Coordinates of C-alpha atoms and ligand atoms in Angstrom, one line a residue:
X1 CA 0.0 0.0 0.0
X2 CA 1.2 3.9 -1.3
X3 CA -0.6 6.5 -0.5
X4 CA 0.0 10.2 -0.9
X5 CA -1.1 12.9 1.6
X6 CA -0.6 16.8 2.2
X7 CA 0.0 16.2 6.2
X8 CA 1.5 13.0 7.5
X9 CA 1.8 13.3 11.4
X10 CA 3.4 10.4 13.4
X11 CA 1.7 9.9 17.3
X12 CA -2.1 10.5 17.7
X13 CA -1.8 12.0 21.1
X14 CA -2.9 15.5 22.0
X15 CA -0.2 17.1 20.0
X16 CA -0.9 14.9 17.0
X17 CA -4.3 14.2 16.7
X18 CA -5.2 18.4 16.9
X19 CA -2.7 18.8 14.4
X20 CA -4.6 16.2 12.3
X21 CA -7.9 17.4 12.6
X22 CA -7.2 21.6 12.4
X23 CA -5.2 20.6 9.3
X24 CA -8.0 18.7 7.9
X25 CA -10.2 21.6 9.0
X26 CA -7.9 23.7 6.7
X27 CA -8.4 21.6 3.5
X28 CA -5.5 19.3 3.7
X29 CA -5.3 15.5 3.0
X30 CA -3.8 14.2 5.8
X31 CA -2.8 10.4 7.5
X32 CA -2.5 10.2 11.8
X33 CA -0.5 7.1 11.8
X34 CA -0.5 5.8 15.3
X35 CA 0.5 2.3 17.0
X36 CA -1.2 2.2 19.6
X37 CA -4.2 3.7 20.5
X38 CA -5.2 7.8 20.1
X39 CA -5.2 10.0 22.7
X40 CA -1.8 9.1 23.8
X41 CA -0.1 9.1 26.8
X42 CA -2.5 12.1 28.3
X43 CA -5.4 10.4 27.3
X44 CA -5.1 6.7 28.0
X45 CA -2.6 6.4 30.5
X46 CA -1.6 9.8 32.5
X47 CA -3.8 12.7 33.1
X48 CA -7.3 11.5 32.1
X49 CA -7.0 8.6 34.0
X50 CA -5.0 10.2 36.9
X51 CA -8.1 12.8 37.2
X52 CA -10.8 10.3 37.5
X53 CA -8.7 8.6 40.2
X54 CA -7.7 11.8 42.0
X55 CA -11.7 13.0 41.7
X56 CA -12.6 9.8 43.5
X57 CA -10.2 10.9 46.5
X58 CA -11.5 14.3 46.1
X59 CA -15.4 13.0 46.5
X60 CA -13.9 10.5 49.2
X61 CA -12.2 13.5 50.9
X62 CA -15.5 15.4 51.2
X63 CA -17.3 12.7 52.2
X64 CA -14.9 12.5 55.6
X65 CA -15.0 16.3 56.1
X66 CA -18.9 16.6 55.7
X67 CA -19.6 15.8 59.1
X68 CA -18.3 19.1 59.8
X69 CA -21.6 20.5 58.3
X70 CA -23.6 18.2 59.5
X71 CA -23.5 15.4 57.0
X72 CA -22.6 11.6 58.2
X73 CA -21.5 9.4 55.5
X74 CA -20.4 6.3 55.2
X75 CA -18.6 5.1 52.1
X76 CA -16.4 2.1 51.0
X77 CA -14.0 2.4 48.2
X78 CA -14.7 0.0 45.3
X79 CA -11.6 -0.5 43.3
X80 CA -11.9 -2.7 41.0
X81 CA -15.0 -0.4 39.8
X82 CA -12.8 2.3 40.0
X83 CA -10.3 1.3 37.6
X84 CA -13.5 -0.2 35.1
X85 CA -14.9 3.4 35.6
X86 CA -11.6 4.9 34.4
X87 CA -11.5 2.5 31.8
X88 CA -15.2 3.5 30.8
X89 CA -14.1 7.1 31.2
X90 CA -10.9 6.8 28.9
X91 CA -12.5 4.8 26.0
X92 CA -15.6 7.0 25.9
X93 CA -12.8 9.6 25.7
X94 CA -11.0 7.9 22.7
X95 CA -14.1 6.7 20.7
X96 CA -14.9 10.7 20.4
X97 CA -11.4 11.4 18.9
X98 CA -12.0 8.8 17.0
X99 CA -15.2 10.1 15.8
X100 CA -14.1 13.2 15.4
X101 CA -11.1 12.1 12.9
X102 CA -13.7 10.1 10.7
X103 CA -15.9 12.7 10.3
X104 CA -13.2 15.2 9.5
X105 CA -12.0 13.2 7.0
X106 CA -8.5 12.3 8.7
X107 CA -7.2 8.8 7.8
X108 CA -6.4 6.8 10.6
X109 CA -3.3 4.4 10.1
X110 CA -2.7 2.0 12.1
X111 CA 1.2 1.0 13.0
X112 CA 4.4 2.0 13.7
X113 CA 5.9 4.8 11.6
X114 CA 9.7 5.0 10.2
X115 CA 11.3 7.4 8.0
X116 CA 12.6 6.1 4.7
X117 CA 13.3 9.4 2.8
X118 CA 12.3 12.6 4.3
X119 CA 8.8 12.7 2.7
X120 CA 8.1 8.7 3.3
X121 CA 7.7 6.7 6.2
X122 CA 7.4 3.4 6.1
X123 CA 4.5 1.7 8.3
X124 CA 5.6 -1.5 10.6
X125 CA 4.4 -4.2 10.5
X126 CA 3.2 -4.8 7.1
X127 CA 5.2 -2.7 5.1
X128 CA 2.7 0.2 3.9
X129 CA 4.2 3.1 3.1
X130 CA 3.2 6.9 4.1
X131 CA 4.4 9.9 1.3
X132 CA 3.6 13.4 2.6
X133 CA 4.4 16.7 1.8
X134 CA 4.8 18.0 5.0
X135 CA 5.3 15.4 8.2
X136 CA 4.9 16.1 12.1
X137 CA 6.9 14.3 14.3
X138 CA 4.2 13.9 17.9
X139 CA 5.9 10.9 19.5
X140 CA 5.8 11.9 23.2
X141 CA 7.6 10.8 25.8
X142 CA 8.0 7.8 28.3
X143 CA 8.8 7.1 31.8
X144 CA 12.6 6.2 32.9
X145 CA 13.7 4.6 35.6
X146 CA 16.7 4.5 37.5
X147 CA 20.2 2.3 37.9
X148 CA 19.0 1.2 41.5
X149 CA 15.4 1.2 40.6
X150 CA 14.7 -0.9 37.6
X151 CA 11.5 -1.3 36.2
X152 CA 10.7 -4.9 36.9
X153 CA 7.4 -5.3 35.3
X154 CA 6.0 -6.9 38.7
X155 CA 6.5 -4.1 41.7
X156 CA 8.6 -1.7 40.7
X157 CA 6.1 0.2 38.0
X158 CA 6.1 3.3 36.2
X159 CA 2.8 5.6 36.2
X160 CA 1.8 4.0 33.2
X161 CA 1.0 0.6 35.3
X162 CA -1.2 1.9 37.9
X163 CA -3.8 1.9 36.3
X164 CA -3.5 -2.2 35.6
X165 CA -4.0 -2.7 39.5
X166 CA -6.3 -4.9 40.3
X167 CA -6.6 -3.6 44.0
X168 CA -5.4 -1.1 46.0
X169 CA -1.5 -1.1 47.5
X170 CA -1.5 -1.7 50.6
X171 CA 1.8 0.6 50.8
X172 CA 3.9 2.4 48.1
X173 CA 7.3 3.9 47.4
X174 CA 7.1 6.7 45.4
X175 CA 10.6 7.4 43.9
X176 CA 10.1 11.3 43.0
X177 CA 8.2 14.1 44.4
X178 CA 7.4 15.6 41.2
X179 CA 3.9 16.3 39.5
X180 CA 3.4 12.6 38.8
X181 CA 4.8 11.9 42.1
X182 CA 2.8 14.6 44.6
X183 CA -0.3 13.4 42.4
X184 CA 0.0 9.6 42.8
X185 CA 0.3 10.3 46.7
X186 CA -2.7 12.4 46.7
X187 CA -5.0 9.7 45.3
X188 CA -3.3 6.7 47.1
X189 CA -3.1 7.5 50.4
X190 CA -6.8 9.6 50.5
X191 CA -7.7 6.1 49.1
X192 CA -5.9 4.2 52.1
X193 CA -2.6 3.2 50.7
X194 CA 0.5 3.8 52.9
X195 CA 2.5 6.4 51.2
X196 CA 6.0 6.7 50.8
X197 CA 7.4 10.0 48.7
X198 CA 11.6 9.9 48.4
X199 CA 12.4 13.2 46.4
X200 CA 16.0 13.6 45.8
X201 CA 15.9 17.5 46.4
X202 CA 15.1 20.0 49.1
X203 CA 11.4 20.0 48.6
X204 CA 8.5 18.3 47.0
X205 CA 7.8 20.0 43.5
X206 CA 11.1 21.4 43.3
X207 CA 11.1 24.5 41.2
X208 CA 7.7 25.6 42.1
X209 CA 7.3 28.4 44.6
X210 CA 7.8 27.1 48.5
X211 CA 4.7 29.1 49.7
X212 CA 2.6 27.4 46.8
X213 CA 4.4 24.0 47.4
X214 CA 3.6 24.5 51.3
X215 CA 0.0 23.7 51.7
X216 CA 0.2 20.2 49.4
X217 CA 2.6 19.0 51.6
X218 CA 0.8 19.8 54.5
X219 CA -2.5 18.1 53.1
X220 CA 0.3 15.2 51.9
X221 CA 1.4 15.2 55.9
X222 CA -2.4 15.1 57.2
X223 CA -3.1 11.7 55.1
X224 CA -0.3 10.2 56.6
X225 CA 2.1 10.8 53.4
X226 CA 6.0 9.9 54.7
X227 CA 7.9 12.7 52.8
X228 CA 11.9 11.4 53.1
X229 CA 12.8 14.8 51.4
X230 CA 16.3 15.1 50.0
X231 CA 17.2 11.5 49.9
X232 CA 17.0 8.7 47.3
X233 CA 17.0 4.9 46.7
X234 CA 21.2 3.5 46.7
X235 CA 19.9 -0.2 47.3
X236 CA 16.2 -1.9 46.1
X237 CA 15.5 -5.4 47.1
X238 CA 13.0 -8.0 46.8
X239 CA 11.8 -9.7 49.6
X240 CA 9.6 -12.3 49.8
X241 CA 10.0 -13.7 46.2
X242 CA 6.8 -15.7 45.3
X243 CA 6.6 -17.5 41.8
X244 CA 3.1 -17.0 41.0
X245 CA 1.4 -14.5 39.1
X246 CA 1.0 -11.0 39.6
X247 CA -2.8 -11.1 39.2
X248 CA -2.2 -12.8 42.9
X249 CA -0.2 -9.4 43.6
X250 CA -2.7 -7.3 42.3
X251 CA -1.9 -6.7 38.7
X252 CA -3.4 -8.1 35.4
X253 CA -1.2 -7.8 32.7
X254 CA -1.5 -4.9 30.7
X255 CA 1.0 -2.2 29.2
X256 CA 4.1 -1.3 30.7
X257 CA 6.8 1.3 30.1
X258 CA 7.9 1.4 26.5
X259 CA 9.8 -1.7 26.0
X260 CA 8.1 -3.5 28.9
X261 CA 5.7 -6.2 28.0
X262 CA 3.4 -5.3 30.7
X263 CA 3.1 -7.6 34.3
X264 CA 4.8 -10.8 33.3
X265 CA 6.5 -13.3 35.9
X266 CA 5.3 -11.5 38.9
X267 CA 5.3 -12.3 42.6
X268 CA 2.8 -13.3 45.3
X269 CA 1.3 -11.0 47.6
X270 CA 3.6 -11.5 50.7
X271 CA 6.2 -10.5 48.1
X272 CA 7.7 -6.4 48.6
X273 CA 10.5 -4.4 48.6
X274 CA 12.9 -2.6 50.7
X275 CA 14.3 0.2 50.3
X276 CA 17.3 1.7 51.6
X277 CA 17.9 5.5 51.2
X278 CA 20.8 7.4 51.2
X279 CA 20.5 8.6 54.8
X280 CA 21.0 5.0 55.9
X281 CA 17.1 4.7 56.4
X282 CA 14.4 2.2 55.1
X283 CA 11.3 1.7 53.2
X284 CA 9.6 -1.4 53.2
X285 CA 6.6 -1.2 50.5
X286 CA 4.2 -3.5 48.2
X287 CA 4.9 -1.6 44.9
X288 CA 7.6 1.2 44.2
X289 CA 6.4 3.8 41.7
X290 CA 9.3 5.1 39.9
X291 CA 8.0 8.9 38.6
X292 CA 12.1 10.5 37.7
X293 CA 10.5 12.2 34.9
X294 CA 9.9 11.0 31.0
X295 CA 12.1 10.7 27.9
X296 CA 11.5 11.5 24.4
X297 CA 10.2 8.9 22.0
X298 CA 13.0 9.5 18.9
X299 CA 14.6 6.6 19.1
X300 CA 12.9 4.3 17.1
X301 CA 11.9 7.2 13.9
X302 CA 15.1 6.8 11.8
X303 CA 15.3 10.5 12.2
X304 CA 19.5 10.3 11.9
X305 CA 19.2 8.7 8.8
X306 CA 16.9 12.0 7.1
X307 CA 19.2 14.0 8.8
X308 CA 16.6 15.3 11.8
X309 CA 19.2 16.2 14.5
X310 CA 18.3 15.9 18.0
X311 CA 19.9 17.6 21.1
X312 CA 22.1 15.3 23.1
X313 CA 18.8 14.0 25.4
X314 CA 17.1 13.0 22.1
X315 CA 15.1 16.2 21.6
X316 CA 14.1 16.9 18.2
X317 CA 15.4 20.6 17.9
X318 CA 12.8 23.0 16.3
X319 CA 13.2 26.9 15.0
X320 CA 10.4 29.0 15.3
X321 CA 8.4 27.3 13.0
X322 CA 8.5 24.1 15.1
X323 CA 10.2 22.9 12.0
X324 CA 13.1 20.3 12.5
X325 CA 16.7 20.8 10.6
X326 CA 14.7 19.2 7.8
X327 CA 12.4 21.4 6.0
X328 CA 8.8 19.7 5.8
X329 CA 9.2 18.2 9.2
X330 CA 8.1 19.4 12.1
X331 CA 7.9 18.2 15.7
X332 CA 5.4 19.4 18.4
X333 CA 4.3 18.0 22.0
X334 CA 7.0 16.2 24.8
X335 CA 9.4 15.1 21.5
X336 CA 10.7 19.2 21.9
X337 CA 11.4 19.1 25.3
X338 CA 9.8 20.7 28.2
X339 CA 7.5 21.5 29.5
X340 CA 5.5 18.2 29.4
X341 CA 2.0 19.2 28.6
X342 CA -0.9 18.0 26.8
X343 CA -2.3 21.8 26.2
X344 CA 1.3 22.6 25.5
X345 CA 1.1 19.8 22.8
X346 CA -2.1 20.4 21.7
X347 CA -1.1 24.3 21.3
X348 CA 2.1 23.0 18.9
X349 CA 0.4 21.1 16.7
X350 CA -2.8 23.5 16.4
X351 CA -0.4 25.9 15.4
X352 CA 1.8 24.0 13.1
X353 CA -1.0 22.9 11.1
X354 CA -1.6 26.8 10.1
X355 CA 2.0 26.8 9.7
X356 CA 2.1 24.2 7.2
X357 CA -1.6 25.8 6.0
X358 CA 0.4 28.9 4.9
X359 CA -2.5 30.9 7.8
X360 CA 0.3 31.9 10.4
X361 CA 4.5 32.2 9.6
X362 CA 5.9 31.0 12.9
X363 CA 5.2 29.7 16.2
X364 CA 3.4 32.1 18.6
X365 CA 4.7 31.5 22.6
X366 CA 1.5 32.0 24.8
X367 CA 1.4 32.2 28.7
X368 CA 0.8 28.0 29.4
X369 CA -0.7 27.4 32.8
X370 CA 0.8 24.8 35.0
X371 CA -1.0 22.8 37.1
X372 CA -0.5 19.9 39.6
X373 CA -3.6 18.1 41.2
X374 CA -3.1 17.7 44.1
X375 CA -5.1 18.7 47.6
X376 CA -5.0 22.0 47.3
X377 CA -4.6 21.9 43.8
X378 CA -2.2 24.6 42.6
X379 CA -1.9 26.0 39.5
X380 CA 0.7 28.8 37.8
X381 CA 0.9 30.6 34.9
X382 CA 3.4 33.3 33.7
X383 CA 6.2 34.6 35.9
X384 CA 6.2 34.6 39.9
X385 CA 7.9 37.4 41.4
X386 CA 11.1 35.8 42.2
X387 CA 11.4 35.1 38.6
X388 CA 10.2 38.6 37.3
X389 CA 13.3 40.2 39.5
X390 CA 15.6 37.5 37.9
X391 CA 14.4 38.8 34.3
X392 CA 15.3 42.6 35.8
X393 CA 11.4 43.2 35.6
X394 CA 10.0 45.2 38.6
X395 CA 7.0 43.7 39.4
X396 CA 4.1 44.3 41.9
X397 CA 2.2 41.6 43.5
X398 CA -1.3 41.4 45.1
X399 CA -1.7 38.7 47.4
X400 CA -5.6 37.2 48.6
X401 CA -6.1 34.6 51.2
X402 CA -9.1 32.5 50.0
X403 CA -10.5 32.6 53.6
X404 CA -11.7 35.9 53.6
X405 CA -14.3 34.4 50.4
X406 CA -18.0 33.4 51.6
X407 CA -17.9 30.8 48.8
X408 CA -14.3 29.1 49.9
X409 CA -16.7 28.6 53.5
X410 CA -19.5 27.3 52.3
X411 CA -17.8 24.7 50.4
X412 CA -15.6 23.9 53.3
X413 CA -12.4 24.3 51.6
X414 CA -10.8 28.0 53.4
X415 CA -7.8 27.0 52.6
X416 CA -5.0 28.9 49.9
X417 CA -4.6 32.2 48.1
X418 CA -4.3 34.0 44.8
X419 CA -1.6 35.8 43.9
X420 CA -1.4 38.2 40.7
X421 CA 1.7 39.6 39.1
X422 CA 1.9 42.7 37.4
X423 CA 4.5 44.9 35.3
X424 CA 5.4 47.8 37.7
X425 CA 6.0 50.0 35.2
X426 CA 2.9 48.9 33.1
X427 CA 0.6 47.5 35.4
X428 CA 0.0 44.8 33.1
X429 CA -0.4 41.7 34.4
X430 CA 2.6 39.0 34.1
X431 CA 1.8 36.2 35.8
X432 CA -0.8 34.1 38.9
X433 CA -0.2 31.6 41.4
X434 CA -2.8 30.0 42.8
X435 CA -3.7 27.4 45.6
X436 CA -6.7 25.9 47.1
X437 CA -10.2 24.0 45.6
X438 CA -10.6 24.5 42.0
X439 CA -7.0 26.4 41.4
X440 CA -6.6 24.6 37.7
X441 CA -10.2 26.3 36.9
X442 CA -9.1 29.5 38.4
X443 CA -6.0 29.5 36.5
X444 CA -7.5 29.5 32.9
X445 CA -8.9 33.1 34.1
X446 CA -5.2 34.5 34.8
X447 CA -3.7 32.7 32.0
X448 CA -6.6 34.8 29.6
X449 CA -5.6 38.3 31.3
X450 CA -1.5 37.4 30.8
X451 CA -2.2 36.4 27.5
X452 CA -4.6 39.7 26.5
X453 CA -2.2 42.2 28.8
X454 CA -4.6 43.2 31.1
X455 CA -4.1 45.9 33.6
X456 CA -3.9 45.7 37.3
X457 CA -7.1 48.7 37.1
X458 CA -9.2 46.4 34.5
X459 CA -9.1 43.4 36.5
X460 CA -9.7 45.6 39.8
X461 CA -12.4 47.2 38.3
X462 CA -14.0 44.4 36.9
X463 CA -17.4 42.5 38.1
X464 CA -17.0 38.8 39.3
X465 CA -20.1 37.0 40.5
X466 CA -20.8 36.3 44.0
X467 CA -20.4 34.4 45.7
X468 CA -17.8 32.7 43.9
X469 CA -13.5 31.8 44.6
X470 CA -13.0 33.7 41.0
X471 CA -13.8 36.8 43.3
X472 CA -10.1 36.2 44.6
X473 CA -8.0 37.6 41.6
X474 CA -10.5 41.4 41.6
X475 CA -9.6 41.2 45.1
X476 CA -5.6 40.7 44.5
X477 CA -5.4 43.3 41.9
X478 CA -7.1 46.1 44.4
X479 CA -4.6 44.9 46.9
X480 CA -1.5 45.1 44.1
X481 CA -2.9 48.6 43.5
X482 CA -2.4 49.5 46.9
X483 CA -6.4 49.4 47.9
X484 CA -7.2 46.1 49.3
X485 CA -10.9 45.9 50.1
X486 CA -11.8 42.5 51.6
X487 CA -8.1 41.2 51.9
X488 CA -6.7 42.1 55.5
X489 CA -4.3 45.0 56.3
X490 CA -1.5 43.0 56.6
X491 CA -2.0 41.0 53.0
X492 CA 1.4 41.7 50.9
X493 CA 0.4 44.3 48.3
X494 CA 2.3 47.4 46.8
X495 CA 0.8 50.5 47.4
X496 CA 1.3 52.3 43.7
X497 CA -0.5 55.7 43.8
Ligands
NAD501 P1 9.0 15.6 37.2 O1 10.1 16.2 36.5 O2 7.8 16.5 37.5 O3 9.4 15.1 38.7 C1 10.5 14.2 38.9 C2 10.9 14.3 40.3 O4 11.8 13.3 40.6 C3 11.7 15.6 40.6 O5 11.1 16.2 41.7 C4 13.1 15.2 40.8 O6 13.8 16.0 41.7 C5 12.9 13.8 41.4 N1 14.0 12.8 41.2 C6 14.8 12.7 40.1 N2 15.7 11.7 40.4 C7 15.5 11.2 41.6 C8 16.0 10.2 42.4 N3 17.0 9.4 42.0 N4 15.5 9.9 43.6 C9 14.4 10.7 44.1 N5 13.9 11.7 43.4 C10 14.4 11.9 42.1 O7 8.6 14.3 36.5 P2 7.3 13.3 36.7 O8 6.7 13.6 38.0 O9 7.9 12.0 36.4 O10 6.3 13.8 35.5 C11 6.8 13.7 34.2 C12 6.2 14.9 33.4 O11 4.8 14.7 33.2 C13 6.4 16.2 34.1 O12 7.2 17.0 33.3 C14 5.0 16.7 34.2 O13 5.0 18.1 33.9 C15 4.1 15.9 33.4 N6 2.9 15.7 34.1 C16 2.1 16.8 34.2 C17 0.9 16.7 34.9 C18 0.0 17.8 35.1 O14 0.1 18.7 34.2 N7 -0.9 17.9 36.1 C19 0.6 15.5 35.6 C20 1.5 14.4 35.5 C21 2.6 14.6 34.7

């Protein structure tokens, strides 16, 4: 089989597939090729997923607090329905994007895409082959593991496994405090697992804000969560080596981390590890979740052989085109580098399909919003102070503690803040932080008045409905301005006029 496109892209997660169907929307003839199944990483085994488990710790949460207002429930966690739910959840998910690329007109190949010449790719197994015009490389990225801490496909599991289990650990070893890490520990120990978190540096969530990063690990202490902060694994053994099956353990088999079958010898269920850290101390655990961070997926593209050069960590390197050192090609999502993001992917290959549609020349950078699930949720988006005064930007700050809102009371949730950033100078607004209950919603409203340049006096002045959290960012722009109305006296703010 030949067949002859305008738009070839490789990977059908969120990078690839919006690439596909904006450039079909634009006229194009285009082929998703994909090996797996669309949706990707995000979709079928990370953030979708991870949100239907983390909004079952949420509701389970709630459900222990409610007593406060003078609710009594009493609840048992399913999970074996949970995970079918997520299942449920995800495919519903998937058969949409599906939908959506029939009806569009996308063609949907199935298999595992190679260059052969740097407008063909050849399709594995079977031998099709792909010619395009212009081709998009949206391959992602996987877990890694470590040296000590080999992925073993029975214990030691990446996040792509855990949502295989069959029940709940009884106790876990997280190996790194980062977003998959602080997110995993939310869900599993709300949900009754013993929690271990080892995070190498001086803090969970290192590089986000310590005031921001404060309350999680609070909440983290609270469930019971065993933060061994600035340490990590030097010895992992297994004790209690069982021959049976995994399903005994826990697991069925299912997908592991690329190049891992999925759950295959496995161990029975008085089988563990320990742990020993660098501080001399131990960790005895069911499962360890190794979460180090992800590596791209260009090793497997033939992208040497057209001449595609890639940075030394196997990033594809892009201009401002999001076009590769090969003209035609172009790479968009994880396979660029940081910041790992499905909106950030979705964003790159929206935009390079006008690229490649002739309707924009390059790549336009827009404020991306950060955000990590976990209880509070926090969220970011633009610059923090710190990292305005290391740009040489002076920058004012309004700070508001969600508290002093009617509506963070009446849903029981009091705790966090808001935080906007403005341009001194300007007054335009530069960046958010925020913490507390529904921090990722609040954050799309910041990221839309960094992105439009709105001034500290617009979003003061504006009219947010009551009662509401939203009320919070009016309320930290009066205080930036120097006029706090509901935020207390002491609340940071810079007085401007
Ligand atoms: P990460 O980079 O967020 O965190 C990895 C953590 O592991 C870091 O804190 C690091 O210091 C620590 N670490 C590294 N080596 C270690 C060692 N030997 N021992 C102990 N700790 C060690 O990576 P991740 O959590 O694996 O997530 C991968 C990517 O997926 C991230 O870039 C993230 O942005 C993305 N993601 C995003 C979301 C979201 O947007 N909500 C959710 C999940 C994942």
């Amino acid at each position: 089989m030949e067949k002859d496109y305008d738009v070839a892209v490789i990977g059908g997660g969120p990078a690839g597939y919006v690439c596909a169907l904006r450039s079909a929307q634009l006229g194009k003839r285009v082929a998703l090729i994909e090996k797996d199944q669309v949706g990707g990483t995000c979709l079928n085994r990370g953030c979708v997923p991870m949100k239907a488990f983390l909004s079952v710790a949420k509701t389970m949460r709630d459900a222990r607090r409610a007593s406060r207002s003078g609710l009594d429930i009493q609840f048992s966690l399913n999970f074996d329905k949970l995970v079918s739910w997520t299942r449920y959840v995800v495919e519903r998910s998937r058969r949409g994007i599906e939908s959506l690329l029939r009806s569009r007109g996308v063609e949907l190949v199935k298999g595992e895409a190679r260059f052969s010449s740097p407008g063909t790719l050849e399709i594995l197994p079977g031998g099709g082959t792909v010619r395009a015009g212009s081709l998009v490389i949206a391959t992602g990225s996987r877990p890694y593991d470590l040296p000590d801490v080999r992925f073993d496909s029975e214990g030691v599991i990446s996040s792509d496994d855990i949502f295989s289990l069959r029940s709940l650990p009884k106790s876990i070893c997280i190996v790194g405090g980062g977003v998959i890490g602080v997110e995993m520990a939310t869900a599993l120990a709300e949900m009754g697992s013993k929690v271990t978190v080892v995070e190498i540096m001086d803090q969970l969530l290192p590089g986000w804000c310590p005031d921001v990063v404060k309350p999680v690990c609070d909440s983290l202490g609270k469930l019971g969560v065993d933060m061994r902060i600035g340490r990590r694994i030097v010895k992992l053994e297994r004790v209690g080596v069982g021959g049976e099956n995994v399903a005994e353990k826990g697991m069925e088999m299912g997908r592991g981390s690329e190049g891992k079958s999925g759950c295959g010898s496995g161990t029975n269920d008085s089988s563990g590890y320990v742990a020993t850290l660098s501080d001399g101390s131990l960790v005895e655990s069911d499962y360890v979740l190794v979460a180090v961070g992800r590596m791209p997926n260009t090793d497997r593209l033939g992208l040497e052989a057209v001449g595609v050069e890639l940075d030394r960590k196997g990033f594809v390197k892009v201009n401002g085109r999001l076009e590769t050192s090969v003209p035609g090609i172009y790479a968009a999502g994880d396979v660029v580098g940081v910041p790992y993001l499905a909106h950030r992917a979705s964003d790159h290959g929206y935009q390079i399909a006008e690229i490649i549609a002739g309707r924009r020349e390059k790549f336009e950078q827009l404020p991306v919003p950060s955000v990590v699930y976990s209880d509070p949720e926090i969220a970011v988006v633009g610059v923090d102070e710190a990292e305005a005064a290391k740009r040489g930007v002076g920058a004012v700050a309004g700070t508001f503690q969600l508290a002093a809102l009617a509506r963070a009371m009446t849903i029981n949730r009091p705790e966090g803040f808001v935080r906007v950033v403005a341009e001194k100078s300007s007054r335009k607004i530069i960046g958010a932080q925020v913490v507390g209950a529904n921090a990722s919603e609040l954050v799309g409203a910041c990221a839309l008045a960094v992105q439009s340049g709105m001034r500290l006096e617009e979003l003061a002045s504006s009219v947010m409905p009551h009662p509401t959290l939203v009320e919070a960012l009016m309320e930290c722009a009066k205080t930036a301005l120097g006029e706090p109305l509901h935020g207390s006296a002491g609340e940071r703010g810079t007085v401007m006029r």
